[in-house]
Short mmCIF file of C-alpha atoms and ligand atoms in Angstrom, two decimals:
data_model
loop_
_atom_site.label_atom_id
_atom_site.label_comp_id
_atom_site.label_asym_id
_atom_site.label_seq_id
_atom_site.Cartn_x
_atom_site.Cartn_y
_atom_site.Cartn_z
CA UNK F 1322 58.30 72.24 107.32
CA UNK F 1323 61.77 71.00 106.31
CA UNK F 1324 64.22 73.83 107.32
CA UNK F 1325 64.84 72.21 110.72
CA UNK F 1326 68.43 70.67 111.25
CA UNK F 1327 68.86 69.07 114.57
CA UNK F 1328 67.79 66.18 113.15
CA UNK F 1329 71.24 65.29 112.73
CA UNK F 1330 71.39 64.55 116.29
CA UNK F 1331 72.45 68.03 117.84
CA UNK F 1332 70.66 68.23 121.20
CA UNK F 1333 70.86 70.47 124.07
CA UNK F 1334 70.86 68.91 127.69
CA UNK F 1335 68.70 70.26 130.50
CA UNK F 1336 69.62 69.39 133.87
CA UNK F 1337 66.55 69.58 136.32
CA UNK F 1338 67.61 68.34 139.75
CA UNK F 1339 69.62 65.45 139.25
CA UNK F 1340 68.55 64.47 136.49
CA UNK F 1341 69.68 65.60 132.65
CA UNK F 1342 67.04 65.55 129.89
CA UNK F 1343 68.41 65.34 126.16
CA UNK F 1344 66.39 67.71 124.05
CA UNK F 1345 66.75 68.32 120.36
CA UNK F 1346 68.23 71.35 119.00
CA UNK F 1347 67.35 72.99 115.78
CA UNK F 1348 69.35 75.65 113.96
CA UNK F 1349 67.83 78.27 111.34
CA UNK F 1350 69.41 79.43 108.37
CA UNK F 1351 69.92 82.43 110.40
CA UNK F 1352 69.26 83.70 113.99
CA UNK F 1353 69.42 81.55 117.33
CA UNK F 1354 69.18 78.09 117.69
CA UNK F 1355 65.98 76.46 119.31
CA UNK F 1356 65.61 73.85 121.79
CA UNK F 1357 62.53 71.75 121.23
CA UNK F 1358 60.70 71.21 124.59
CA UNK F 1359 57.62 69.68 123.39
CA UNK F 1360 58.65 66.53 125.26
CA UNK F 1361 59.59 67.95 128.23
CA UNK F 1362 56.33 67.38 129.96
CA UNK F 1363 55.85 64.08 129.01
CA UNK F 1364 59.28 63.29 130.00
CA UNK F 1365 60.00 65.51 133.13
CA UNK F 1366 56.38 66.64 134.26
CA UNK F 1367 57.34 70.25 134.16
CA UNK F 1368 56.31 72.98 132.18
CA UNK F 1369 58.61 76.07 130.90
CA UNK F 1370 57.43 79.29 132.02
CA UNK F 1371 57.82 82.30 129.93
CA UNK F 1372 54.94 85.19 129.97
CA UNK F 1373 55.47 87.49 127.03
CA UNK F 1374 57.48 84.95 125.23
CA UNK F 1375 60.46 87.03 125.66
CA UNK F 1376 62.74 83.45 125.16
CA UNK F 1377 60.09 81.35 123.46
CA UNK F 1378 59.88 80.77 119.38
CA UNK F 1379 56.40 79.97 118.86
CA UNK F 1380 56.92 78.59 115.21
CA UNK F 1381 59.12 77.68 112.07
CA UNK F 1382 58.63 80.29 109.35
CA UNK F 1383 60.31 81.31 106.50
CA UNK F 1384 58.83 84.52 105.77
CA UNK F 1385 60.59 87.48 108.20
CA UNK F 1386 63.79 87.87 110.30
CA UNK F 1387 64.86 90.60 112.53
CA UNK F 1388 68.18 90.61 114.02
CA UNK F 1389 67.30 92.81 116.91
CA UNK F 1390 70.95 93.55 117.70
CA UNK F 1391 71.75 94.68 114.22
CA UNK F 1392 68.98 96.39 113.61
CA UNK F 1393 68.25 93.94 110.82
CA UNK F 1394 64.99 93.34 108.95
CA UNK F 1395 64.46 90.84 106.01
CA UNK F 1396 61.51 90.04 104.09
CA UNK F 1397 62.00 86.71 102.62
CA UNK F 1398 65.86 87.34 102.85
CA UNK F 1399 65.67 91.03 101.10
CA UNK F 1400 66.47 93.91 103.37
CA UNK F 1401 63.56 96.11 104.13
CA UNK F 1402 65.71 99.28 102.94
CA UNK F 1403 65.95 97.88 99.58
CA UNK F 1404 62.52 96.97 99.25
CA UNK F 1405 61.31 100.33 100.41
CA UNK F 1406 63.84 102.41 98.13
CA UNK F 1407 63.39 100.05 94.80
CA UNK F 1408 59.93 98.32 95.10
CA UNK F 1409 56.34 98.90 95.55
CA UNK F 1410 53.97 97.42 97.95
CA UNK F 1411 52.32 95.09 95.87
CA UNK F 1412 55.51 93.67 94.95
CA UNK F 1413 56.43 93.17 99.07
CA UNK F 1414 53.05 91.57 99.14
CA UNK F 1415 53.77 89.02 96.59
CA UNK F 1416 57.17 88.54 98.05
CA UNK F 1417 55.57 87.84 101.42
CA UNK F 1418 53.20 85.60 100.07
CA UNK F 1419 54.93 83.53 97.44
CA UNK F 1420 58.85 83.65 98.50
CA UNK F 1421 60.26 85.21 95.52
CA UNK F 1422 60.18 88.50 93.72
CA UNK F 1423 57.78 88.66 90.82
CA UNK F 1424 58.53 88.55 87.56
CA UNK F 1425 57.04 91.40 85.01
CA UNK F 1426 54.45 89.07 83.97
CA UNK F 1427 53.86 87.95 87.62
CA UNK F 1428 53.47 91.14 88.88
CA UNK F 1429 51.06 92.57 86.21
CA UNK F 1430 49.06 89.43 86.76
CA UNK F 1431 49.19 89.91 90.55
CA UNK F 1432 48.56 93.76 90.21
CA UNK F 1433 45.33 92.96 87.97
CA UNK F 1434 43.91 90.20 90.52
CA UNK F 1435 44.26 92.52 93.33
CA UNK F 1436 42.92 95.74 91.51
CA UNK F 1437 39.60 93.47 90.53
CA UNK F 1438 38.91 92.75 94.21
CA UNK F 1439 39.12 96.21 95.57
CA UNK F 1440 35.14 96.50 95.74
CA UNK F 1441 33.11 95.00 98.65
CA UNK F 1442 30.03 93.51 98.59
CA UNK F 1443 27.50 96.29 98.53
CA UNK F 1444 25.50 95.24 101.12
CA UNK F 1445 28.52 95.88 103.51
CA UNK F 1446 28.23 99.36 102.94
CA UNK F 1447 24.97 98.93 105.78
CA UNK F 1448 27.36 97.82 108.23
CA UNK F 1449 29.00 101.47 108.58
CA UNK F 1450 25.34 102.90 109.68
CA UNK F 1451 25.13 100.68 112.52
CA UNK F 1452 28.11 102.44 114.25
CA UNK F 1453 28.10 105.96 115.30
CA UNK F 1454 29.80 108.52 113.44
CA UNK F 1455 32.37 109.18 116.35
CA UNK F 1456 32.91 105.41 116.72
CA UNK F 1457 36.85 104.83 116.69
CA UNK F 1458 37.74 103.70 113.14
CA UNK F 1459 39.55 100.74 114.43
CA UNK F 1460 36.26 99.39 116.12
CA UNK F 1461 34.71 99.53 112.54
CA UNK F 1462 37.58 97.69 111.16
CA UNK F 1463 37.44 94.85 113.68
CA UNK F 1464 33.70 94.69 112.99
CA UNK F 1465 33.85 94.63 109.28
CA UNK F 1466 36.45 92.71 108.65
CA UNK F 1467 35.09 89.88 110.78
CA UNK F 1468 31.88 90.34 108.80
CA UNK F 1469 33.46 89.57 105.31
CA UNK F 1470 33.16 86.34 106.45
CA UNK F 1471 29.67 86.58 106.33
CA UNK F 1472 29.60 87.17 102.32
CA UNK F 1473 32.45 85.21 101.38
CA UNK F 1474 31.74 81.50 101.96
CA UNK F 1475 33.11 80.45 98.67
CA UNK F 1476 36.38 81.31 100.34
CA UNK F 1477 36.20 80.07 103.85
CA UNK F 1478 37.27 76.54 103.60
CA UNK F 1479 40.97 76.84 104.83
CA UNK F 1480 41.71 73.23 103.83
CA UNK F 1481 41.19 74.17 100.13
CA UNK F 1482 44.64 76.25 98.69
CA UNK F 1483 42.43 77.66 95.99
CA UNK F 1484 40.14 79.37 98.25
CA UNK F 1485 42.79 80.52 100.57
CA UNK F 1486 44.39 82.43 97.89
CA UNK F 1487 41.10 83.73 97.15
CA UNK F 1488 40.39 84.86 100.59
CA UNK F 1489 44.15 86.52 100.52
CA UNK F 1490 43.46 88.33 97.55
CA UNK F 1491 40.11 89.57 98.88
CA UNK F 1492 41.76 90.80 101.76
CA UNK F 1493 44.67 92.44 100.78
CA UNK F 1494 42.31 94.02 98.00
CA UNK F 1495 39.72 94.86 100.10
CA UNK F 1496 41.33 96.66 103.36
CA UNK F 1497 41.96 99.79 101.62
CA UNK F 1498 38.51 100.05 100.86
CA UNK F 1499 36.78 99.18 104.01
CA UNK F 1500 39.72 101.52 105.68
CA UNK F 1501 38.69 104.24 103.52
CA UNK F 1502 35.20 103.53 104.25
CA UNK F 1503 35.61 103.65 107.75
CA UNK F 1504 37.22 107.18 107.54
CA UNK F 1505 34.48 108.63 105.29
CA UNK F 1506 31.85 107.55 107.68
CA UNK F 1507 33.73 109.24 110.40
CA UNK F 1508 33.41 112.72 108.81
CA UNK F 1509 30.25 112.06 107.14
CA UNK F 1510 31.21 112.17 103.35
CA UNK F 1511 29.97 109.87 100.92
CA UNK F 1512 32.03 106.55 100.23
CA UNK F 1513 34.45 106.57 97.40
CA UNK F 1514 34.41 103.47 95.07
CA UNK F 1515 37.97 102.23 93.97
CA UNK F 1516 39.38 103.26 90.52
CA UNK F 1517 40.60 100.30 88.69
CA UNK F 1518 42.94 102.43 86.95
CA UNK F 1519 44.93 103.77 90.04
CA UNK F 1520 47.70 101.99 91.50
CA UNK F 1521 47.10 100.57 95.12
CA UNK F 1522 48.44 103.44 97.34
CA UNK F 1523 46.96 106.12 94.93
CA UNK F 1524 43.43 104.28 94.88
CA UNK F 1525 43.34 104.38 98.95
CA UNK F 1526 44.17 108.32 98.96
CA UNK F 1527 41.84 109.10 96.42
CA UNK F 1528 39.23 106.79 98.41
CA UNK F 1529 40.28 108.62 101.54
CA UNK F 1530 40.48 112.14 100.40
CA UNK F 1531 38.57 112.09 97.05
CA UNK F 1532 34.75 113.32 96.76
CA UNK F 1533 32.19 112.64 94.46
CA UNK F 1534 31.64 116.14 93.31
CA UNK F 1535 35.24 116.68 91.70
CA UNK F 1536 37.87 114.96 90.52
CA UNK F 1537 41.13 113.92 92.68
CA UNK F 1538 44.37 114.56 91.72
CA UNK F 1539 46.96 112.09 93.47
CA UNK F 1540 49.99 113.65 94.88
CA UNK F 1541 52.68 111.17 93.67
CA UNK F 1542 55.00 112.19 96.40
CA UNK F 1543 52.30 111.51 98.84
CA UNK F 1544 51.15 108.30 96.91
CA UNK F 1545 55.24 107.21 97.22
CA UNK F 1546 55.14 107.77 100.75
CA UNK F 1547 51.76 106.06 101.43
CA UNK F 1548 53.40 102.70 99.38
CA UNK F 1549 56.62 103.07 101.28
CA UNK F 1550 54.71 103.39 104.67
CA UNK F 1551 52.71 100.08 103.64
CA UNK F 1552 55.99 98.61 102.80
CA UNK F 1553 57.52 99.22 106.24
CA UNK F 1554 54.80 97.85 108.10
CA UNK F 1555 53.85 94.96 106.10
CA UNK F 1556 55.11 91.89 108.37
CA UNK F 1557 57.39 91.77 111.40
CA UNK F 1558 58.00 88.15 112.40
CA UNK F 1559 55.81 86.78 115.20
CA UNK F 1560 54.84 90.08 117.21
CA UNK F 1561 51.73 90.28 119.31
CA UNK F 1562 49.02 90.65 116.35
CA UNK F 1563 50.38 88.05 113.92
CA UNK F 1564 50.36 85.55 117.09
CA UNK F 1565 46.93 86.50 117.45
CA UNK F 1566 46.25 85.55 113.74
CA UNK F 1567 48.60 82.19 113.85
CA UNK F 1568 46.81 81.06 117.44
CA UNK F 1569 42.90 81.71 115.59
CA UNK F 1570 44.08 80.43 112.69
CA UNK F 1571 45.34 77.23 114.73
CA UNK F 1572 41.57 76.48 115.67
CA UNK F 1573 41.02 76.41 111.77
CA UNK F 1574 38.76 79.57 112.06
CA UNK F 1575 38.15 81.37 108.78
CA UNK F 1576 40.67 83.69 107.59
CA UNK F 1577 38.68 87.15 107.78
CA UNK F 1578 37.72 86.14 111.65
CA UNK F 1579 41.42 85.45 111.97
CA UNK F 1580 42.49 88.85 110.34
CA UNK F 1581 39.75 90.80 112.55
CA UNK F 1582 41.63 89.20 115.71
CA UNK F 1583 44.67 90.42 114.34
CA UNK F 1584 43.30 93.61 114.15
CA UNK F 1585 42.01 93.69 117.32
CA UNK F 1586 45.15 93.33 119.30
CA UNK F 1587 47.19 95.60 117.01
CA UNK F 1588 44.72 97.90 119.01
CA UNK F 1589 46.47 98.19 122.09
CA UNK F 1590 48.65 101.21 122.61
CA UNK F 1591 51.84 98.80 123.28
CA UNK F 1592 51.41 97.68 120.05
CA UNK F 1593 50.22 99.41 116.66
CA UNK F 1594 48.34 101.79 118.64
CA UNK F 1595 51.53 103.10 119.73
CA UNK F 1596 51.63 105.81 116.67
CA UNK F 1597 48.43 107.00 117.50
CA UNK F 1598 49.71 107.52 121.04
CA UNK F 1599 53.07 108.59 120.09
CA UNK F 1600 51.35 111.58 118.41
CA UNK F 1601 48.98 112.34 120.98
CA UNK F 1602 52.47 112.26 123.17
CA UNK F 1603 54.05 114.84 120.97
CA UNK F 1604 50.99 117.14 121.10
CA UNK F 1605 50.88 116.84 124.98
CA UNK F 1606 54.60 117.70 125.36
CA UNK F 1607 53.92 120.67 122.65
CA UNK F 1608 57.27 122.28 122.74
CA UNK F 1609 61.18 121.25 123.18
CA UNK F 1610 61.46 122.77 126.28
CA UNK F 1611 58.86 120.75 127.98
CA UNK F 1612 60.59 117.15 126.84
CA UNK F 1613 62.96 117.03 129.77
CA UNK F 1614 59.72 117.20 132.20
CA UNK F 1615 58.48 113.99 130.06
CA UNK F 1616 62.06 112.05 130.16
CA UNK F 1617 62.04 112.23 133.61
CA UNK F 1618 58.43 110.64 133.97
CA UNK F 1619 59.45 107.86 131.65
CA UNK F 1620 62.28 107.00 133.98
CA UNK F 1621 60.03 107.38 137.15
CA UNK F 1622 59.04 103.82 137.92
CA UNK F 1623 55.93 105.20 139.97
CA UNK F 1624 54.67 106.81 137.08
CA UNK F 1625 53.06 104.68 134.29
CA UNK F 1626 54.10 107.24 131.51
CA UNK F 1627 56.50 105.66 128.83
CA UNK F 1628 57.62 107.67 125.51
CA UNK F 1629 55.36 106.31 123.32
CA UNK F 1630 57.26 105.11 119.70
CA UNK F 1631 60.47 104.13 121.95
CA UNK F 1632 61.81 100.59 122.69
CA UNK F 1633 61.08 97.38 121.13
CA UNK F 1634 60.71 93.63 122.40
CA UNK F 1635 63.27 92.68 119.45
CA UNK F 1636 65.43 95.85 118.59
CA UNK F 1637 67.67 96.66 121.10
CA UNK F 1638 69.36 98.45 118.27
CA UNK F 1639 67.62 101.40 116.13
CA UNK F 1640 64.62 100.22 114.41
CA UNK F 1641 65.31 100.23 110.33
CA UNK F 1642 62.17 101.31 109.77
CA UNK F 1643 62.36 104.26 112.00
CA UNK F 1644 65.03 105.66 110.03
CA UNK F 1645 63.11 105.01 106.50
CA UNK F 1646 60.24 106.30 108.17
CA UNK F 1647 62.30 109.61 109.38
CA UNK F 1648 63.32 110.19 105.68
CA UNK F 1649 60.11 109.68 104.32
CA UNK F 1650 58.75 112.00 106.91
CA UNK F 1651 60.74 115.04 106.04
CA UNK F 1652 59.58 114.53 102.12
CA UNK F 1653 56.11 114.42 103.21
CA UNK F 1654 56.39 117.75 105.16
CA UNK F 1655 58.64 119.33 102.59
CA UNK F 1656 55.70 118.33 99.83
CA UNK F 1657 52.71 119.46 102.06
CA UNK F 1658 54.58 122.45 103.46
CA UNK F 1659 53.35 121.28 106.70
CA UNK F 1660 55.48 123.47 109.06
CA UNK F 1661 55.04 120.85 111.98
CA UNK F 1662 56.44 122.12 115.23
CA UNK F 1663 55.82 118.31 116.50
CA UNK F 1664 58.56 117.22 113.81
CA UNK F 1665 60.93 119.82 116.02
CA UNK F 1666 59.57 118.25 119.06
CA UNK F 1667 60.23 114.64 117.51
CA UNK F 1668 63.50 115.35 116.52
CA UNK F 1669 64.71 117.24 119.52
CA UNK F 1670 63.11 113.96 121.81
CA UNK F 1671 64.76 111.50 119.75
CA UNK F 1672 68.49 113.82 120.30
CA UNK F 1673 67.73 113.64 123.98
CA UNK F 1674 66.45 110.17 124.29
CA UNK F 1675 69.48 108.66 122.30
CA UNK F 1676 72.12 110.35 124.58
CA UNK F 1677 70.28 109.67 127.96
CA UNK F 1678 72.27 106.85 130.07
CA UNK F 1679 68.59 105.07 130.72
CA UNK F 1680 67.76 104.90 127.61
CA UNK F 1681 71.19 103.64 126.14
CA UNK F 1682 71.02 101.43 129.12
CA UNK F 1683 67.65 100.09 128.32
CA UNK F 1684 68.16 100.20 124.91
CA UNK F 1685 65.32 102.33 124.02
CA UNK F 1686 65.58 103.90 120.11
CA UNK F 1687 62.62 105.32 118.42
CA UNK F 1688 60.54 102.50 116.46
CA UNK F 1689 58.38 102.65 113.35
CA UNK F 1690 55.77 104.61 115.49
CA UNK F 1691 57.61 107.41 116.17
CA UNK F 1692 57.50 109.15 112.88
CA UNK F 1693 54.86 107.45 111.23
CA UNK F 1694 52.35 109.52 113.19
CA UNK F 1695 53.70 112.55 112.21
CA UNK F 1696 53.85 111.61 108.64
CA UNK F 1697 50.46 110.48 108.60
CA UNK F 1698 49.10 113.86 110.10
CA UNK F 1699 50.82 115.83 107.66
CA UNK F 1700 49.07 113.63 104.96
CA UNK F 1701 46.09 114.78 106.43
CA UNK F 1702 44.98 111.64 108.28
CA UNK F 1703 43.02 111.93 111.68
CA UNK F 1704 45.23 110.42 114.66
CA UNK F 1705 42.26 107.95 114.74
CA UNK F 1706 43.44 106.71 111.08
CA UNK F 1707 46.88 105.78 112.17
CA UNK F 1708 46.41 102.46 113.39
CA UNK F 1709 43.79 101.83 110.59
CA UNK F 1710 46.42 102.06 108.32
CA UNK F 1711 49.06 99.94 110.22
CA UNK F 1712 46.53 97.19 109.91
CA UNK F 1713 45.80 97.89 106.64
CA UNK F 1714 49.62 97.28 105.52
CA UNK F 1715 50.06 94.27 107.81
CA UNK F 1716 47.12 92.11 106.87
CA UNK F 1717 49.29 90.75 104.15
CA UNK F 1718 52.05 90.04 106.68
CA UNK F 1719 49.20 88.27 108.87
CA UNK F 1720 48.06 86.42 105.88
CA UNK F 1721 51.45 85.21 104.83
CA UNK F 1722 52.18 83.94 108.66
CA UNK F 1723 48.58 82.51 108.68
CA UNK F 1724 48.94 80.47 105.32
CA UNK F 1725 52.32 79.15 106.51
CA UNK F 1726 50.73 77.89 109.84
CA UNK F 1727 48.12 76.05 107.72
CA UNK F 1728 50.24 74.67 105.34
CA UNK F 1729 52.72 73.31 108.03
CA UNK F 1730 52.00 69.60 108.21
CA UNK F 1731 53.21 69.84 111.95
CA UNK F 1732 50.72 72.35 112.88
CA UNK F 1733 48.21 71.74 115.63
CA UNK F 1734 45.89 73.72 117.62
CA UNK F 1735 47.66 76.21 119.85
CA UNK F 1736 47.14 75.22 123.64
CA UNK F 1737 49.78 76.95 126.04
CA UNK F 1738 49.74 75.89 129.77
CA UNK F 1739 50.11 77.72 132.89
CA UNK F 1740 51.61 78.08 136.16
CA UNK F 1741 48.81 77.79 138.60
CA UNK F 1742 48.79 79.53 141.90
CA UNK F 1743 45.13 79.85 142.75
CA UNK F 1744 43.38 77.86 145.36
CA UNK F 1745 43.38 74.02 145.99
CA UNK F 1746 40.44 71.75 145.87
CA UNK F 1747 37.83 72.68 148.53
CA UNK F 1748 34.03 71.95 148.77
CA UNK F 1749 31.24 74.17 148.28
CA UNK F 1750 29.95 76.03 150.97
CA UNK F 1751 26.18 76.93 150.99
CA UNK F 1752 25.37 80.31 150.74
CA UNK F 1753 23.64 80.47 154.57
CA UNK F 1754 27.02 78.77 155.86
CA UNK F 1755 29.44 81.74 154.21
CA UNK F 1756 30.34 84.44 156.91
C1 LIG R 2859 54.93 97.81 117.82
O1 LIG R 2859 56.52 92.98 118.24
C2 LIG R 2859 56.59 93.85 117.08
O2 LIG R 2859 57.70 93.47 116.21
C3 LIG R 2859 55.75 95.05 117.02
C4 LIG R 2859 55.85 96.01 116.00
C5 LIG R 2859 55.57 95.41 114.79
O3 LIG R 2859 56.05 96.01 113.56
O4 LIG R 2859 54.67 94.54 115.10
O5 LIG R 2859 57.44 96.09 115.88
C6 LIG R 2859 54.90 97.37 116.07
O6 LIG R 2859 54.66 97.42 118.07
C7 LIG R 2859 56.24 98.80 118.11
C8 LIG R 2859 56.14 99.08 119.65
C9 LIG R 2859 54.96 100.06 119.58
N1 LIG R 2859 54.97 100.31 121.14
C10 LIG R 2859 55.37 101.26 121.51
O7 LIG R 2859 56.29 102.54 120.93
C11 LIG R 2859 55.14 101.43 123.03
C12 LIG R 2859 56.14 102.07 123.98
N2 LIG R 2859 57.29 100.74 124.13
C13 LIG R 2859 56.93 100.03 125.45
O8 LIG R 2859 55.63 99.69 125.72
C14 LIG R 2859 57.49 98.98 125.10
O9 LIG R 2859 59.10 99.44 125.23
C15 LIG R 2859 57.32 97.68 124.13
C16 LIG R 2859 55.93 97.24 124.75
C17 LIG R 2859 57.30 97.95 122.64
C18 LIG R 2859 58.18 96.73 124.68
O10 LIG R 2859 58.34 96.30 125.78
P1 LIG R 2859 59.18 95.30 126.59
O11 LIG R 2859 60.08 94.55 125.42
O12 LIG R 2859 58.17 94.28 126.89
O13 LIG R 2859 60.04 95.93 127.26
P2 LIG R 2859 59.47 96.06 128.81
O14 LIG R 2859 58.26 96.53 128.80
O15 LIG R 2859 59.82 94.88 129.69
O16 LIG R 2859 60.82 97.16 129.19
C19 LIG R 2859 61.97 96.87 129.61
C20 LIG R 2859 62.51 98.22 130.23
C21 LIG R 2859 61.45 98.52 131.32
O17 LIG R 2859 62.17 98.96 132.44
P3 LIG R 2859 62.42 97.99 133.82
O18 LIG R 2859 61.61 97.55 134.43
O19 LIG R 2859 63.52 97.14 133.07
O20 LIG R 2859 63.19 99.03 134.84
O21 LIG R 2859 62.47 99.63 129.42
C22 LIG R 2859 61.41 100.33 130.07
C23 LIG R 2859 60.50 99.62 130.73
O22 LIG R 2859 60.08 100.29 131.98
N3 LIG R 2859 60.80 100.91 128.79
C24 LIG R 2859 60.40 102.39 128.63
C25 LIG R 2859 59.84 102.04 127.61
N4 LIG R 2859 59.43 101.20 126.99
C26 LIG R 2859 60.34 100.21 127.98
N5 LIG R 2859 61.01 103.12 129.53
C27 LIG R 2859 60.14 104.58 128.84
N6 LIG R 2859 59.49 104.81 127.55
C28 LIG R 2859 59.18 103.42 127.05
N7 LIG R 2859 58.64 103.13 125.76
#
């Protein structure tokens, strides 16, 4: 990677005991500097310790930048607000993958290529039969996306740039089809094939809500909202699932297996599963007058309850995506006429939380998952599909980050160390001598 500076001799000094260690210090184009500790163990016989990586940069990247204090999110330098307002999801995909906004010709070619990869191998449809009808769609996604590697051996050689690009197109193009099939399977309806004359988000909505026995008219307001939701979820720096994809990719695993690992990690309610959990929380609260009880529980150290959809490891200010999500939510509720009391509960919960000293002191603001659940519910999706939609959108971010890692000449297998506090050396005791 060539962006690192610090090779001009900028160093940080680490004093341990009575010894000073000079460590290279690099600065990025924006954001905090980093101190390179890769030689610390060799020089000082010490590991650094940072569970949860709260102060650790795992890589150098040019893709997404977040300023958590200012509530800024940039994809390749472009603010999320402008991309969500003026662009579409496939334009964002092109930007994340190639680093620049596409020209008219490049966009047409990219859209056409993605469109022509939306069908999945016909035999894949049989995978779904192996799941119970009430299987969580995220379990289906992990299984089916991982299984893609059994169909596409011609794009699994990660050392071949052409195969990496083909795999990238296949994953971006097929995720909506696989996701829609996961939904159809749970409701016992026949799978819908993609239609090449529909744009990405419209195609997905038709595959989810259309049926073979009649034409399906895509609602343009909902299609625009869906496309915008995909843009908001496309990438987010080195979050847990992206770090999972990078770590899986560092062993040279094939891209389909790496993305399946990312889907598995995203499923957790502390991460991508929070949109499903946030809606369940709003349903449990039920009405505004019950909010104070839940806010009290969220503050209670002895109560594991947390306000789902609030807080973020990086954003110590408002999540810029949440603002756009709230506006999108309004539009969808207006369009669908879904008089959703949950939206009133959400607005009141947000108002209370933003004025509560606990949340202000802990810097807990609504994150993207807070409003996405209400929006998706109004669009007709069951809560079990919320994280599936997150995974669908985040696939391009995972792929862009995976590609960047593979193409980084300094890349090596990720292999963290540990602070060991277990038993020291001891001999085996035969079972008849154990008390
Ligand atoms: C996503 O990383 C990303 O970029 C993720 C994501 C992406 O696009 O990839 O943005 C998507 O995952 C958004 C986050 C979705 N998760 C939730 O909404 C679940 C609820 N939020 C929390 O679980 C929590 O806020 C996290 C996991 C999001 C962040 O946790 P941190 O940074 O590790 O913070 P923490 O758990 O150390 O909490 C700091 C303090 C704690 O109190 P103290 O121990 O200091 O007294 O804040 C409290 C926590 O108890 N706290 C909350 C809270 N979140 C944190 N208290 C009540 N409700 C909450 N939601």
